[in-house]
């Protein structure tokens, strides 16, 4: 796919990501000269006519959204069996990566991020667009730190997917709403639940529910109560816990009525440290049906008095005592056995920075750890390509044996596509290269075809990929080469004008009375033999004659 041009304008430069439904490429809009992200649906997704129909409808609706916290959708198209969305290119990490790097976020930072996501949902829901797949992988950060919500318009088309172990489902199921987990169509309230999960994860470092399979996680969303986040992180303010638990209510009607109400409560907490949401004890109450157990018949009370009298007094307490002793013994033995089963020794995460990926995996396994098969690739200016930049958990940290370790592998220095500088002014070219953190060398040469001060050549050429700090040479025109001006004195005004025009010079005329015939050039500046360049002005003095004429009345 790399190198292909879609719709005659979107050149695919490099693949930057892949999910269960689509591949994402960094591309170049050749018409508007800007970097874009191009999401191309996988072949298995385009085999269904129903899927394609829903994809077109939702993507076109998303293209109508415009908000600072929403990744802009520029274009939706198809070319043969290739279906694609052209979006704003956001050159930054996603929220999932950011949480992994920091462990968990402060309440202030988490609320600031959640507020921007909620603002995006207010805009989208107001336009009738529901995301249906709000998760931290779809929350991007621009270079200036602004939060951008991506992938509006693709989730509904995929609603027919079953809970398999695809990358998209494994990544999404932790953020499913209970109604999505039941297989029902997601609505606006589902987006609010997913935002509640993200907020929970930001302040605790973990999702509310996890399990061995997508099905088990989905069932927990439906059945299990949410553990209050303050039990995991006691530094979370109580009003913020109330906001989170309200968003995570099982029933959509018990969550915030809309994204605006959610946003308002976040703003209230941010400004005054309080919230409208009910106390956590009210929010986390179980609304399910109560199981009523029929009382056991009290045989001793209802038995015939004579029957009770027949039982010898000592035998009434011997049997219960034996039962108590046996049960106690079983419990003690069971506790000791289970403790042995549940006890997991601790190991230390070994240092594997700068090792190759295969060597790092071997070292981690030898240390009694497991390695996540999903590797995360990051740019690094110092670590060679294919070698480990860092691990999560970090090296030297003590963890449980068999803990899964994430590897972050170097992609080498971050590269960028060199823009086309031809026709730009020298100052503009310098500014662009400075913003890209590239070195700039200026070479000035004469060039008759390009105006003075404009770039007419660059090395490397446009589109070449460079790393920060590398050098770019730009050639700036000095205009045409200088030449010696001819003697214009004695020429007629018309002849002098023609000479100047042919040589690219600009005449500035002045008329004076003189003995020379009227219309004759009697002076010039620069003088004959002096160097001039195209575009330069030349002063010429033209005689008005010496006798009485109509010119005397001028």
Coordinates of C-alpha atoms in Angstrom, one line a residue:
X1 CA 0.0 0.0 0.0
X2 CA 2.8 2.4 0.8
X3 CA 3.4 4.7 -2.2
X4 CA -0.1 4.2 -3.6
X5 CA -2.1 7.4 -4.3
X6 CA -5.8 7.2 -3.5
X7 CA -8.4 9.4 -5.3
X8 CA -5.6 11.0 -7.3
X9 CA -4.4 13.0 -4.3
X10 CA -3.8 11.0 -1.1
X11 CA -0.3 9.5 -1.2
X12 CA 0.4 6.8 1.4
X13 CA 3.8 7.4 3.0
X14 CA 4.0 4.8 5.9
X15 CA 1.9 2.5 8.0
X16 CA 1.5 3.9 11.5
X17 CA -1.0 1.5 13.1
X18 CA -3.4 -1.4 12.6
X19 CA -6.5 -2.7 14.3
X20 CA -9.0 -5.4 13.8
X21 CA -11.0 -3.4 11.2
X22 CA -8.5 -1.1 9.5
X23 CA -5.0 -0.1 8.8
X24 CA -3.8 3.5 9.4
X25 CA -1.3 5.3 7.2
X26 CA 0.4 8.6 7.4
X27 CA -0.3 10.2 4.1
X28 CA 0.2 13.4 2.0
X29 CA -2.7 15.4 0.5
X30 CA -1.0 16.4 -2.7
X31 CA -3.7 18.9 -3.5
X32 CA -3.6 20.9 -0.2
X33 CA 0.1 20.1 0.6
X34 CA -0.7 18.8 4.1
X35 CA 0.0 15.6 6.1
X36 CA -3.1 13.5 6.7
X37 CA -4.0 10.1 8.3
X38 CA -5.6 7.6 6.0
X39 CA -7.6 4.8 7.5
X40 CA -8.2 1.9 5.1
X41 CA -10.7 -0.9 5.9
X42 CA -9.4 -4.4 5.8
X43 CA -10.6 -6.7 3.0
X44 CA -12.6 -9.0 5.4
X45 CA -14.6 -5.9 6.6
X46 CA -15.6 -4.8 3.1
X47 CA -17.0 -8.2 2.0
X48 CA -20.4 -7.3 3.5
X49 CA -22.6 -4.9 1.5
X50 CA -24.5 -4.0 4.8
X51 CA -21.2 -3.1 6.5
X52 CA -20.1 -0.9 3.6
X53 CA -23.5 0.8 3.6
X54 CA -23.3 1.6 7.3
X55 CA -19.7 2.6 7.1
X56 CA -20.5 5.2 4.4
X57 CA -23.4 6.6 6.3
X58 CA -21.6 6.9 9.6
X59 CA -18.3 8.2 8.2
X60 CA -20.1 10.9 6.2
X61 CA -22.0 12.0 9.3
X62 CA -18.7 12.1 11.2
X63 CA -17.2 14.2 8.5
X64 CA -19.7 16.9 9.4
X65 CA -18.3 17.3 12.9
X66 CA -16.1 20.2 13.6
X67 CA -14.7 20.7 17.2
X68 CA -11.2 21.4 18.7
X69 CA -11.4 18.1 20.6
X70 CA -12.5 15.9 17.6
X71 CA -10.1 14.5 15.0
X72 CA -11.4 16.1 11.8
X73 CA -12.6 13.8 9.0
X74 CA -11.6 15.4 5.7
X75 CA -12.8 12.9 3.2
X76 CA -14.5 9.6 2.8
X77 CA -14.1 7.6 -0.4
X78 CA -13.6 4.3 -2.2
X79 CA -11.3 3.2 -5.0
X80 CA -12.2 -0.2 -6.4
X81 CA -12.6 -2.4 -3.3
X82 CA -10.6 -0.1 -1.1
X83 CA -12.7 2.0 1.3
X84 CA -10.9 4.8 3.2
X85 CA -11.3 7.7 5.5
X86 CA -9.0 10.7 5.3
X87 CA -8.5 12.4 8.7
X88 CA -6.5 15.0 10.5
X89 CA -3.0 13.6 11.3
X90 CA -2.4 13.9 15.1
X91 CA 1.3 13.4 15.8
X92 CA 1.3 12.3 19.4
X93 CA 0.7 9.5 21.9
X94 CA -2.7 8.1 22.7
X95 CA -4.2 8.1 26.3
X96 CA -3.6 4.4 26.8
X97 CA 0.2 4.8 26.2
X98 CA 0.2 7.9 28.5
X99 CA -1.5 6.0 31.3
X100 CA 1.0 3.1 30.9
X101 CA 3.9 5.5 31.1
X102 CA 2.7 7.3 34.2
X103 CA 0.9 4.4 36.1
X104 CA -2.0 6.7 37.0
X105 CA -2.8 10.4 36.7
X106 CA -3.5 13.0 39.3
X107 CA -7.2 13.9 39.8
X108 CA -6.6 17.4 38.3
X109 CA -5.0 16.0 35.1
X110 CA -7.5 13.2 34.7
X111 CA -10.5 15.7 35.0
X112 CA -8.8 18.1 32.5
X113 CA -8.6 15.3 30.0
X114 CA -12.1 13.9 30.7
X115 CA -13.5 17.4 30.4
X116 CA -12.2 17.7 26.8
X117 CA -13.5 14.2 25.9
X118 CA -16.9 15.2 27.3
X119 CA -16.9 18.4 25.3
X120 CA -16.3 16.4 22.1
X121 CA -19.2 14.1 23.0
X122 CA -21.5 17.2 23.6
X123 CA -20.7 18.3 20.1
X124 CA -21.1 14.9 18.5
X125 CA -24.3 13.9 20.3
X126 CA -25.8 17.2 19.5
X127 CA -25.2 16.4 15.8
X128 CA -26.7 12.9 16.2
X129 CA -23.4 11.1 16.0
X130 CA -22.7 8.4 18.7
X131 CA -19.1 7.1 19.0
X132 CA -19.8 3.6 20.5
X133 CA -16.1 2.9 21.0
X134 CA -14.8 5.4 23.4
X135 CA -11.5 4.0 24.8
X136 CA -8.1 5.5 25.6
X137 CA -6.6 4.1 22.4
X138 CA -9.0 6.5 20.5
X139 CA -8.0 9.5 22.6
X140 CA -5.0 11.2 21.0
X141 CA -2.8 14.1 22.1
X142 CA -1.6 16.7 19.7
X143 CA 1.8 18.3 20.0
X144 CA 0.4 21.2 21.9
X145 CA -1.3 18.9 24.4
X146 CA -4.8 19.2 23.2
X147 CA -7.0 16.1 23.5
X148 CA -8.5 14.7 20.3
X149 CA -11.2 12.0 20.1
X150 CA -10.7 9.8 17.0
X151 CA -12.7 7.2 15.1
X152 CA -16.1 8.8 15.1
X153 CA -18.1 7.1 12.4
X154 CA -16.6 3.6 12.2
X155 CA -17.9 1.9 15.3
X156 CA -21.6 1.5 14.2
X157 CA -20.5 -0.2 11.0
X158 CA -18.8 -2.8 13.1
X159 CA -21.7 -3.4 15.5
X160 CA -22.3 -6.7 13.9
X161 CA -19.0 -8.1 15.2
X162 CA -19.2 -10.9 17.7
X163 CA -17.1 -10.9 20.9
X164 CA -14.1 -12.7 19.4
X165 CA -10.5 -12.2 20.4
X166 CA -9.7 -9.6 17.7
X167 CA -7.4 -6.8 18.6
X168 CA -10.3 -4.3 18.5
X169 CA -12.6 -6.3 20.8
X170 CA -9.9 -7.2 23.3
X171 CA -9.0 -3.5 23.5
X172 CA -12.7 -2.3 23.6
X173 CA -14.4 -4.8 25.9
X174 CA -13.0 -3.2 29.0
X175 CA -14.8 0.0 28.0
X176 CA -18.1 -1.6 26.9
X177 CA -21.3 -0.4 28.5
X178 CA -23.6 -3.1 30.1
X179 CA -26.1 -2.7 27.2
X180 CA -23.3 -3.2 24.6
X181 CA -22.2 -6.3 26.5
X182 CA -25.8 -7.7 26.3
X183 CA -25.6 -7.2 22.6
X184 CA -28.0 -4.3 22.5
X185 CA -27.4 -1.2 20.3
X186 CA -25.3 1.4 22.0
X187 CA -26.7 4.9 22.5
X188 CA -25.5 8.2 23.9
X189 CA -25.5 6.8 27.4
X190 CA -23.1 4.1 26.3
X191 CA -20.5 6.8 25.4
X192 CA -20.9 8.3 28.9
X193 CA -20.3 4.9 30.6
X194 CA -17.2 4.4 28.5
X195 CA -15.9 7.8 29.5
X196 CA -16.6 6.8 33.1
X197 CA -14.4 3.7 32.6
X198 CA -11.6 5.9 31.2
X199 CA -11.8 8.3 34.1
X200 CA -11.7 5.4 36.5
X201 CA -8.6 4.0 34.8
X202 CA -6.9 7.4 34.7
X203 CA -7.1 7.9 38.5
X204 CA -6.5 4.3 39.6
X205 CA -4.2 2.9 36.9
X206 CA -6.6 0.0 36.1
X207 CA -9.9 -0.7 34.5
X208 CA -13.0 -1.5 36.7
X209 CA -13.3 -5.0 35.3
X210 CA -10.8 -7.5 33.8
X211 CA -10.9 -11.2 33.0
X212 CA -9.3 -14.0 31.0
X213 CA -11.5 -13.5 27.9
X214 CA -13.7 -10.8 26.4
X215 CA -16.8 -12.7 27.3
X216 CA -15.9 -12.8 31.0
X217 CA -15.1 -9.1 31.1
X218 CA -18.4 -8.3 29.3
X219 CA -20.3 -10.4 31.9
X220 CA -18.7 -8.4 34.7
X221 CA -19.9 -5.2 33.2
X222 CA -23.4 -6.6 33.3
X223 CA -23.4 -8.4 36.7
X224 CA -20.6 -7.3 39.0
X225 CA -20.6 -4.1 41.2
X226 CA -17.9 -1.6 40.6
X227 CA -15.2 -1.4 43.2
X228 CA -15.1 2.2 44.4
X229 CA -12.0 3.9 43.0
X230 CA -11.0 5.4 46.4
X231 CA -10.3 1.8 47.7
X232 CA -7.6 1.6 45.0
X233 CA -6.4 5.2 45.4
X234 CA -7.4 6.9 48.6
X235 CA -6.1 10.3 47.3
X236 CA -9.1 10.5 44.9
X237 CA -11.4 13.3 46.2
X238 CA -14.8 11.9 47.3
X239 CA -16.8 14.2 44.8
X240 CA -14.7 12.8 41.9
X241 CA -15.5 9.3 43.0
X242 CA -19.2 10.2 42.9
X243 CA -18.9 11.5 39.4
X244 CA -17.2 8.2 38.3
X245 CA -19.7 5.9 40.0
X246 CA -22.6 7.8 38.5
X247 CA -21.2 7.4 35.0
X248 CA -20.7 3.7 35.7
X249 CA -24.3 2.9 36.7
X250 CA -25.6 -0.4 35.1
X251 CA -28.8 1.2 34.0
X252 CA -28.5 3.9 31.4
X253 CA -31.3 6.0 33.0
X254 CA -29.3 6.3 36.2
X255 CA -26.2 7.8 34.5
X256 CA -25.9 11.4 33.6
X257 CA -28.8 12.4 31.3
X258 CA -26.5 13.6 28.6
X259 CA -22.9 14.6 27.9
X260 CA -23.6 18.2 28.8
X261 CA -24.6 17.2 32.4
X262 CA -21.4 15.1 32.7
X263 CA -19.3 18.0 31.4
X264 CA -21.0 20.4 33.8
X265 CA -20.3 18.2 36.8
X266 CA -16.6 17.9 35.8
X267 CA -16.4 21.7 35.5
X268 CA -18.0 22.1 38.9
X269 CA -15.5 19.7 40.4
X270 CA -12.6 21.5 38.7
X271 CA -13.7 24.9 39.8
X272 CA -15.2 24.3 43.3
X273 CA -14.1 20.8 44.3
X274 CA -17.7 19.5 44.5
X275 CA -20.2 17.6 42.3
X276 CA -23.9 17.2 41.7
X277 CA -23.7 13.4 41.6
X278 CA -25.2 11.5 44.6
X279 CA -23.0 10.1 47.4
X280 CA -21.1 7.0 46.4
X281 CA -23.1 4.8 48.8
X282 CA -26.3 5.7 47.0
X283 CA -24.8 5.2 43.6
X284 CA -23.2 1.8 44.2
X285 CA -26.3 0.2 45.8
X286 CA -27.4 -3.1 44.1
X287 CA -30.8 -2.7 42.4
X288 CA -31.1 -6.3 41.5
X289 CA -33.8 -8.7 42.7
X290 CA -33.6 -9.9 46.3
X291 CA -33.4 -13.7 46.6
X292 CA -35.9 -14.7 49.4
X293 CA -35.0 -18.0 51.2
X294 CA -37.7 -19.8 53.0
X295 CA -37.0 -20.3 56.7
X296 CA -36.0 -23.8 57.8
X297 CA -38.7 -25.5 59.9
X298 CA -37.8 -25.5 63.6
X299 CA -38.2 -29.2 64.3
X300 CA -37.2 -28.9 68.0
X301 CA -39.8 -26.3 68.7
X302 CA -42.6 -28.1 66.9
X303 CA -41.9 -31.7 68.0
X304 CA -44.1 -33.5 70.5
X305 CA -43.1 -32.7 74.1
X306 CA -43.0 -36.4 74.9
X307 CA -40.6 -36.9 72.0
X308 CA -38.3 -34.2 73.3
X309 CA -38.5 -35.7 76.7
X310 CA -37.3 -39.1 75.4
X311 CA -33.9 -37.6 74.2
X312 CA -31.3 -37.8 76.9
X313 CA -30.0 -34.3 77.8
X314 CA -26.3 -35.0 77.1
X315 CA -26.9 -36.3 73.5
X316 CA -28.4 -32.9 72.4
X317 CA -25.1 -31.1 72.4
X318 CA -22.6 -33.9 71.5
X319 CA -23.8 -34.0 67.9
X320 CA -23.6 -30.2 67.2
X321 CA -20.1 -30.2 68.9
X322 CA -18.8 -32.9 66.6
X323 CA -20.2 -31.0 63.6
X324 CA -18.5 -27.8 64.7
X325 CA -15.2 -29.5 65.2
X326 CA -15.3 -31.3 61.8
X327 CA -16.3 -28.1 60.0
X328 CA -13.5 -26.1 61.8
X329 CA -10.9 -28.7 60.8
X330 CA -12.0 -28.7 57.2
X331 CA -11.9 -24.9 57.1
X332 CA -8.4 -24.7 58.6
X333 CA -7.0 -27.4 56.2
X334 CA -8.7 -25.7 53.3
X335 CA -7.3 -22.3 54.3
X336 CA -3.8 -23.7 54.5
X337 CA -4.2 -25.5 51.1
X338 CA -5.6 -22.4 49.4
X339 CA -2.9 -20.2 50.8
X340 CA -0.4 -22.4 49.3
X341 CA -2.2 -22.4 46.0
X342 CA -2.6 -18.6 45.9
X343 CA 0.8 -17.6 47.2
X344 CA 2.9 -16.3 44.3
X345 CA 6.6 -15.4 45.0
X346 CA 7.9 -12.0 44.0
X347 CA 10.6 -11.5 41.3
X348 CA 12.6 -8.5 40.2
X349 CA 12.1 -7.1 36.6
X350 CA 15.6 -7.4 35.1
X351 CA 17.2 -4.5 33.2
X352 CA 16.8 -5.2 29.4
X353 CA 17.2 -1.7 28.1
X354 CA 19.2 -1.6 24.8
X355 CA 18.9 -5.4 24.4
X356 CA 17.5 -6.8 21.2
X357 CA 13.8 -7.8 21.4
X358 CA 14.6 -11.6 21.3
X359 CA 17.3 -11.3 23.9
X360 CA 15.1 -9.2 26.2
X361 CA 12.3 -11.8 25.9
X362 CA 14.7 -14.6 26.9
X363 CA 16.0 -12.6 29.9
X364 CA 12.5 -11.8 31.1
X365 CA 11.3 -15.4 30.8
X366 CA 14.4 -16.7 32.6
X367 CA 13.5 -14.3 35.4
X368 CA 10.1 -15.9 35.9
X369 CA 8.1 -13.3 33.9
X370 CA 5.8 -13.4 30.9
X371 CA 6.0 -11.1 27.9
X372 CA 3.1 -9.4 26.2
X373 CA 3.1 -10.6 22.6
X374 CA 1.8 -7.2 21.6
X375 CA 4.9 -5.0 21.3
X376 CA 4.7 -1.2 21.5
X377 CA 7.0 0.7 19.0
X378 CA 8.3 4.1 20.0
X379 CA 10.7 6.6 18.4
X380 CA 14.0 7.0 20.2
X381 CA 17.0 9.0 19.1
X382 CA 19.6 6.9 21.0
X383 CA 18.4 3.2 21.1
X384 CA 19.0 1.3 17.8
X385 CA 16.0 0.0 15.8
X386 CA 14.6 -3.2 17.2
X387 CA 16.1 -2.8 20.7
X388 CA 14.3 -2.2 24.0
X389 CA 13.7 1.4 25.1
X390 CA 11.9 0.5 28.3
X391 CA 9.6 -2.0 30.0
X392 CA 6.3 -1.8 31.9
X393 CA 6.7 -2.5 34.8
X394 CA 10.0 -0.7 34.9
X395 CA 13.3 -2.5 35.5
X396 CA 14.3 -3.4 39.1
X397 CA 10.7 -3.3 40.3
X398 CA 9.5 -6.2 42.4
X399 CA 6.4 -7.9 40.9
X400 CA 4.6 -11.2 41.2
X401 CA 6.1 -14.2 39.4
X402 CA 4.5 -14.7 35.9
X403 CA 3.6 -11.0 35.7
X404 CA 3.1 -9.9 32.1
X405 CA 5.7 -7.3 31.0
X406 CA 5.1 -4.9 28.1
X407 CA 8.1 -4.2 25.8
X408 CA 8.6 -0.8 24.2
X409 CA 10.8 -1.3 21.1
X410 CA 12.7 1.5 19.3
X411 CA 11.7 2.5 15.8
X412 CA 14.9 4.7 15.7
X413 CA 14.8 8.4 15.5
X414 CA 11.5 10.0 14.6
X415 CA 11.5 10.9 10.9
X416 CA 9.4 13.4 9.1
X417 CA 8.7 14.2 5.4
X418 CA 10.5 17.2 4.1
X419 CA 8.0 19.7 2.7
X420 CA 8.3 21.3 -0.7
X421 CA 10.1 24.6 -0.2
X422 CA 10.2 25.7 -3.9
X423 CA 8.7 29.2 -4.4
X424 CA 8.8 30.1 -0.7
X425 CA 10.7 33.1 0.6
X426 CA 13.9 32.5 2.5
X427 CA 12.4 33.6 5.8
X428 CA 9.4 31.3 5.4
X429 CA 11.6 28.3 4.5
X430 CA 13.8 29.0 7.5
X431 CA 10.8 29.1 9.8
X432 CA 9.4 25.8 8.5
X433 CA 12.7 24.0 9.0
X434 CA 13.1 25.5 12.5
X435 CA 9.7 24.2 13.5
X436 CA 10.7 20.7 12.3
X437 CA 14.0 21.0 14.3
X438 CA 16.1 20.7 11.1
X439 CA 19.3 22.5 10.4
X440 CA 19.4 24.9 7.5
X441 CA 22.2 25.9 5.2
X442 CA 21.6 28.7 2.7
X443 CA 23.3 28.9 -0.7
X444 CA 22.6 32.0 -2.8
X445 CA 22.9 31.8 -6.6
X446 CA 21.7 33.8 -9.6
X447 CA 18.6 32.5 -11.3
X448 CA 16.9 34.4 -14.0
X449 CA 13.7 32.3 -13.8
X450 CA 13.1 32.9 -10.1
X451 CA 12.5 36.2 -8.3
X452 CA 15.2 37.3 -5.9
X453 CA 14.9 36.0 -2.4
X454 CA 12.8 33.0 -3.4
X455 CA 13.8 29.3 -2.9
X456 CA 14.4 27.5 -6.2
X457 CA 16.1 24.2 -5.1
X458 CA 16.5 22.1 -2.0
X459 CA 18.6 19.1 -1.0
X460 CA 17.2 16.6 -0.1
X461 CA 14.2 16.9 -2.3
X462 CA 10.6 17.3 -1.0
X463 CA 9.2 14.1 0.5
X464 CA 12.5 12.8 1.7
X465 CA 12.4 11.5 5.3
X466 CA 14.7 13.1 7.9
X467 CA 15.3 12.9 11.6
X468 CA 15.5 15.9 13.9
X469 CA 18.8 17.7 13.7
X470 CA 19.6 16.7 10.2
X471 CA 20.6 19.4 7.6
X472 CA 18.7 20.7 4.7
X473 CA 20.4 22.9 2.0
X474 CA 18.2 25.5 0.3
X475 CA 19.2 27.5 -2.7
X476 CA 17.9 31.1 -2.7
X477 CA 17.7 33.1 -5.9
X478 CA 19.7 36.3 -6.3
X479 CA 17.8 37.1 -9.5
X480 CA 19.5 37.1 -12.9
X481 CA 23.3 37.7 -13.1
X482 CA 24.5 41.4 -13.3
X483 CA 25.4 42.9 -16.7
X484 CA 26.8 46.2 -17.9
X485 CA 24.3 48.8 -19.0
X486 CA 24.7 50.2 -22.5
X487 CA 25.0 53.9 -23.4
X488 CA 21.4 55.2 -23.7
X489 CA 22.4 58.8 -24.3
X490 CA 21.6 59.9 -27.8
X491 CA 18.8 57.3 -28.2
X492 CA 15.2 58.4 -28.6
X493 CA 12.9 57.9 -25.7
X494 CA 11.2 54.9 -27.5
X495 CA 14.6 53.2 -28.2
X496 CA 15.6 53.6 -24.6
X497 CA 12.4 52.2 -23.3
X498 CA 12.7 49.2 -25.7
X499 CA 16.2 48.5 -24.5
X500 CA 15.3 48.6 -20.8
X501 CA 12.2 46.3 -21.4
X502 CA 14.2 43.7 -23.3
X503 CA 16.8 43.6 -20.5
X504 CA 14.3 43.4 -17.6
X505 CA 15.0 46.9 -16.3
X506 CA 12.5 49.4 -15.1
X507 CA 12.6 53.0 -16.6
X508 CA 12.1 56.1 -14.4
X509 CA 11.8 59.1 -16.8
X510 CA 12.5 62.8 -16.2
X511 CA 12.1 65.6 -18.8
X512 CA 14.4 68.6 -19.0
X513 CA 14.8 71.5 -21.5
X514 CA 18.0 71.1 -23.5
X515 CA 19.6 71.9 -26.9
X516 CA 19.2 68.3 -28.0
X517 CA 16.1 67.5 -30.1
X518 CA 13.0 66.9 -28.1
X519 CA 12.6 63.2 -27.2
X520 CA 16.3 62.5 -27.1
X521 CA 17.9 60.9 -24.1
X522 CA 20.4 63.3 -22.6
X523 CA 21.3 61.5 -19.3
X524 CA 21.1 58.2 -17.5
X525 CA 21.8 56.6 -14.1
X526 CA 23.5 54.1 -13.6
X527 CA 26.0 55.4 -16.0
X528 CA 27.2 53.5 -19.1
X529 CA 29.3 50.4 -18.2
X530 CA 27.9 50.0 -14.6
X531 CA 26.6 46.6 -13.5
X532 CA 22.8 46.2 -13.2
X533 CA 20.4 43.3 -12.6
X534 CA 17.0 42.4 -14.0
X535 CA 14.3 44.2 -12.0
X536 CA 16.5 47.2 -11.2
X537 CA 15.2 50.7 -11.9
X538 CA 17.2 53.0 -14.3
X539 CA 16.8 56.8 -14.4
X540 CA 16.8 58.4 -17.8
X541 CA 16.6 62.1 -18.7
X542 CA 14.8 63.1 -21.9
X543 CA 15.2 66.4 -23.7
X544 CA 12.2 68.7 -24.1
X545 CA 14.0 70.8 -26.7
X546 CA 15.2 74.4 -26.5
X547 CA 12.7 76.4 -28.7
X548 CA 9.2 77.5 -28.0
X549 CA 6.8 74.6 -28.4
X550 CA 3.7 73.2 -26.9
X551 CA 5.9 71.7 -24.2
X552 CA 6.6 75.2 -22.8
X553 CA 3.1 75.4 -21.6
X554 CA 3.4 72.1 -19.6

